[in-house]
Coordinates of C-alpha atoms and ligand atoms in Angstrom, one line a residue:
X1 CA -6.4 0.1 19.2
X2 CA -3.2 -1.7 18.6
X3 CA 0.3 -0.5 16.8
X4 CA 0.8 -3.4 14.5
X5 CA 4.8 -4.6 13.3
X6 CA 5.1 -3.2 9.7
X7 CA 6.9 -6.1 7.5
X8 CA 10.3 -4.7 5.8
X9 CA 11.6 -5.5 2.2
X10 CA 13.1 -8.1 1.5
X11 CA 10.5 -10.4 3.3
X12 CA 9.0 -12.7 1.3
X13 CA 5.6 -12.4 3.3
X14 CA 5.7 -9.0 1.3
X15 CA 5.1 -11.3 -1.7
X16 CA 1.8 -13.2 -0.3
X17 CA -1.4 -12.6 -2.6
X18 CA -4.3 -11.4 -0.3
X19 CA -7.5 -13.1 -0.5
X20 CA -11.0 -10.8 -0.6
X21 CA -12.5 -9.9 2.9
X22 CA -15.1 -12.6 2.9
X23 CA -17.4 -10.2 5.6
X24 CA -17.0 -6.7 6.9
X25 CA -17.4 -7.7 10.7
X26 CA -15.8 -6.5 14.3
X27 CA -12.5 -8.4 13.1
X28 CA -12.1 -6.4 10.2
X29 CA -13.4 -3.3 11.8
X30 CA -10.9 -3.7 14.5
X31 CA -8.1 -4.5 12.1
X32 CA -8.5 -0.9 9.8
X33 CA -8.7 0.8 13.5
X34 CA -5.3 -0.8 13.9
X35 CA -3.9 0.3 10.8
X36 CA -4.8 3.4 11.1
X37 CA -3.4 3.9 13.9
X38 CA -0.1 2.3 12.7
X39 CA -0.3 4.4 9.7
X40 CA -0.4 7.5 11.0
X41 CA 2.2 6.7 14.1
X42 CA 4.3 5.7 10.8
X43 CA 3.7 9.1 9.2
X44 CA 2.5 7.5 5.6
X45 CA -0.3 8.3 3.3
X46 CA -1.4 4.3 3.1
X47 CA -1.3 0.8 4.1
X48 CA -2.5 -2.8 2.9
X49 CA -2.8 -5.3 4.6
X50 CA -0.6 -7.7 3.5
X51 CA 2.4 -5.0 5.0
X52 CA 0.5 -5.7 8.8
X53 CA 1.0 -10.0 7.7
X54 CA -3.0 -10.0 7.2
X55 CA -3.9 -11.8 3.8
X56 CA -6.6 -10.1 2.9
X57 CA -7.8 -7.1 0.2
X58 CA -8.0 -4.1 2.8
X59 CA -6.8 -1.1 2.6
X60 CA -6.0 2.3 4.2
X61 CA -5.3 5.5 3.4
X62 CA -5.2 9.1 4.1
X63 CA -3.8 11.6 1.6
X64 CA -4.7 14.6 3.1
X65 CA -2.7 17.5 4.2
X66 CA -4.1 18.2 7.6
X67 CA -4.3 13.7 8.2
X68 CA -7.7 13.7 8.7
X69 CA -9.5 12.1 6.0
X70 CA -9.1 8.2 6.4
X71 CA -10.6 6.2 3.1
X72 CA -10.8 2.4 3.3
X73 CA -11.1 0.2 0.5
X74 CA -11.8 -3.6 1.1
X75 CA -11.8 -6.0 -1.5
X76 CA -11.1 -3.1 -4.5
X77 CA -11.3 -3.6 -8.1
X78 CA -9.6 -1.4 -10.6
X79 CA -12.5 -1.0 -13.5
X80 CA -11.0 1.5 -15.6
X81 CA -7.2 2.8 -16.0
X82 CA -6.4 6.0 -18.4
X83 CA -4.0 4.7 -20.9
X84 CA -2.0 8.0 -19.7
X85 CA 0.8 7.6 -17.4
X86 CA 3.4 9.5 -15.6
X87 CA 6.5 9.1 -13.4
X88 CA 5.6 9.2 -10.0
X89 CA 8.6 9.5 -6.5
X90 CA 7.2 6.7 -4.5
X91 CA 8.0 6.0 -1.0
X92 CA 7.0 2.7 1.3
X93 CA 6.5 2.1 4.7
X94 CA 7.8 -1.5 4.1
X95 CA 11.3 0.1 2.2
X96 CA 12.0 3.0 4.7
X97 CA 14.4 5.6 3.9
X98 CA 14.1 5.0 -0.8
X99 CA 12.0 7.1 -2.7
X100 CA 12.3 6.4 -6.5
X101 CA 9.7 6.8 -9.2
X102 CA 7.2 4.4 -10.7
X103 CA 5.1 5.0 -13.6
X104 CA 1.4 5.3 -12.9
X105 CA -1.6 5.7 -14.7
X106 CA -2.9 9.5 -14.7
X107 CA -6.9 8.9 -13.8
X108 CA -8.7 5.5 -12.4
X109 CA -11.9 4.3 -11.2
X110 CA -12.1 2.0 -8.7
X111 CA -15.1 -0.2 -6.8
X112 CA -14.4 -1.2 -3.2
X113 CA -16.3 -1.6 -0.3
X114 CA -15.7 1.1 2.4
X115 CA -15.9 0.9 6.4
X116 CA -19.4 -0.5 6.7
X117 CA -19.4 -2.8 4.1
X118 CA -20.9 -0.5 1.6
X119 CA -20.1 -0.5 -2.3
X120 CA -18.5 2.6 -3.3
X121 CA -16.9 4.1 -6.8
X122 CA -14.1 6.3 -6.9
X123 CA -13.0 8.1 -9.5
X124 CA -9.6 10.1 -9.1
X125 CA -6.5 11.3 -10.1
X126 CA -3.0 13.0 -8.9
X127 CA -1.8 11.6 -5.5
X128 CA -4.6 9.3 -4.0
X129 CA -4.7 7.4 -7.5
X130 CA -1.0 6.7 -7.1
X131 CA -1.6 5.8 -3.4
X132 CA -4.4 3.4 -4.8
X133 CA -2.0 1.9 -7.6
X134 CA 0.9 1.1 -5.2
X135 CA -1.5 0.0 -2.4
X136 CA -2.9 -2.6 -4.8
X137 CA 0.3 -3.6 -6.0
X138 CA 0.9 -4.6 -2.1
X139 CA -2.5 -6.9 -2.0
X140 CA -0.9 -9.0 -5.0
X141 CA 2.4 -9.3 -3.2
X142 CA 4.2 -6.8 -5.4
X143 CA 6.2 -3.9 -3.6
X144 CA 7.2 -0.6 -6.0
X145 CA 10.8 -1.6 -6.0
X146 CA 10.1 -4.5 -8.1
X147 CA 9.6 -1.8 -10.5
X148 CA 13.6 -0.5 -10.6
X149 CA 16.2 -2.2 -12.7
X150 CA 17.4 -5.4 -11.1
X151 CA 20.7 -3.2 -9.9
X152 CA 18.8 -0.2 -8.2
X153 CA 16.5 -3.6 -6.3
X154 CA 19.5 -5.7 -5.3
X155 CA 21.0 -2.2 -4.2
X156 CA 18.1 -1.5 -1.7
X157 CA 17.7 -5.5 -1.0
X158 CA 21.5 -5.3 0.8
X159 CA 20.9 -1.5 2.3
X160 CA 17.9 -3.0 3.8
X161 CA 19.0 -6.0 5.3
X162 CA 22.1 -4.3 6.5
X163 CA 19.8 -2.0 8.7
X164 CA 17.7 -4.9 9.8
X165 CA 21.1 -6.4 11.0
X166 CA 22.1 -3.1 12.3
X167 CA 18.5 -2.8 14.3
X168 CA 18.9 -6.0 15.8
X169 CA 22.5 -5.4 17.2
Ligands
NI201 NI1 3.9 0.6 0.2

């Protein structure tokens, strides 16, 4: 088990598309292990990959109150959104500190292949299909603030990079 360096807005390695997960072997195994583990140490509710610099369609997450209910989705596939939609405060490991809101659909269903390579369908609602929305934005290089008006972005663009200046000081 490994912490991994979480990438921070406004890196453009944010923007990468990730490629599918072309087998579920000891690599990737090892790699959801590690971002579990960097995670939880970060206190979120879920990762992708791309946010660890890995290119591929992998994710983790853990919405549960008590942390102890990790779901991984490799190579996921949205099948069905609800054309309902609400305004959601979104947070991001990879834009520490904002919270704004993003409009999400209400109910999705999903295909992925969990830990062992298996297929699964899930079908949810409320905060894991949020988590699953945002998450997937991250696999096609597309982080929530890309969402806000182009003043709220460029707002949280030079707060950011004024931390990262102030963090390497
Ligand atoms: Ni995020």
């Amino acid at each position: 088990m490994a912490l991994l360096p979480i990438l921070c807005f406004p890196d453009p390695k944010l923007h990468k598309v990730a490629k599918p997960v072309a087998a579920v072997d000891g690599r990737i195994q090892t790699l959801i292990s590690d971002m579990f583990e960097t995670m939880y140490e970060a206190k979120g509710i879920g990762l992708a990959a791309t946010q660890v610099d890995v290119h591929e369609r992998l994710i983790v997450m853990d919405v549960s109150e008590g942390r102890d209910t990790p779901l991984v989705l490799i190579n996921p596939k949205l099948l069905w959104t609800s054309p309902e939609t609400h305004l959601n405060e979104e947070g991001c490991l990879s834009v520490p500190g904002i919270y704004d809101g993003v409009q999400r659909h209400d109910r999705i269903k999903v295909e992925a292949l969990d830990a062992q390579g298996q297929v699964r369908l899930i079908e949810t609602d409320g905060l894991l299909a949020v988590c699953i929305q945002h998450e997937m934005d991250h696999l096609m290089g597309k982080v929530f603030v890309e969402y806000l008006s182009p003043l709220k972005r460029n707002r949280i663009k030079t707060k950011m990079l004024k931390a990262q200046r102030e963090a390497r000081a």
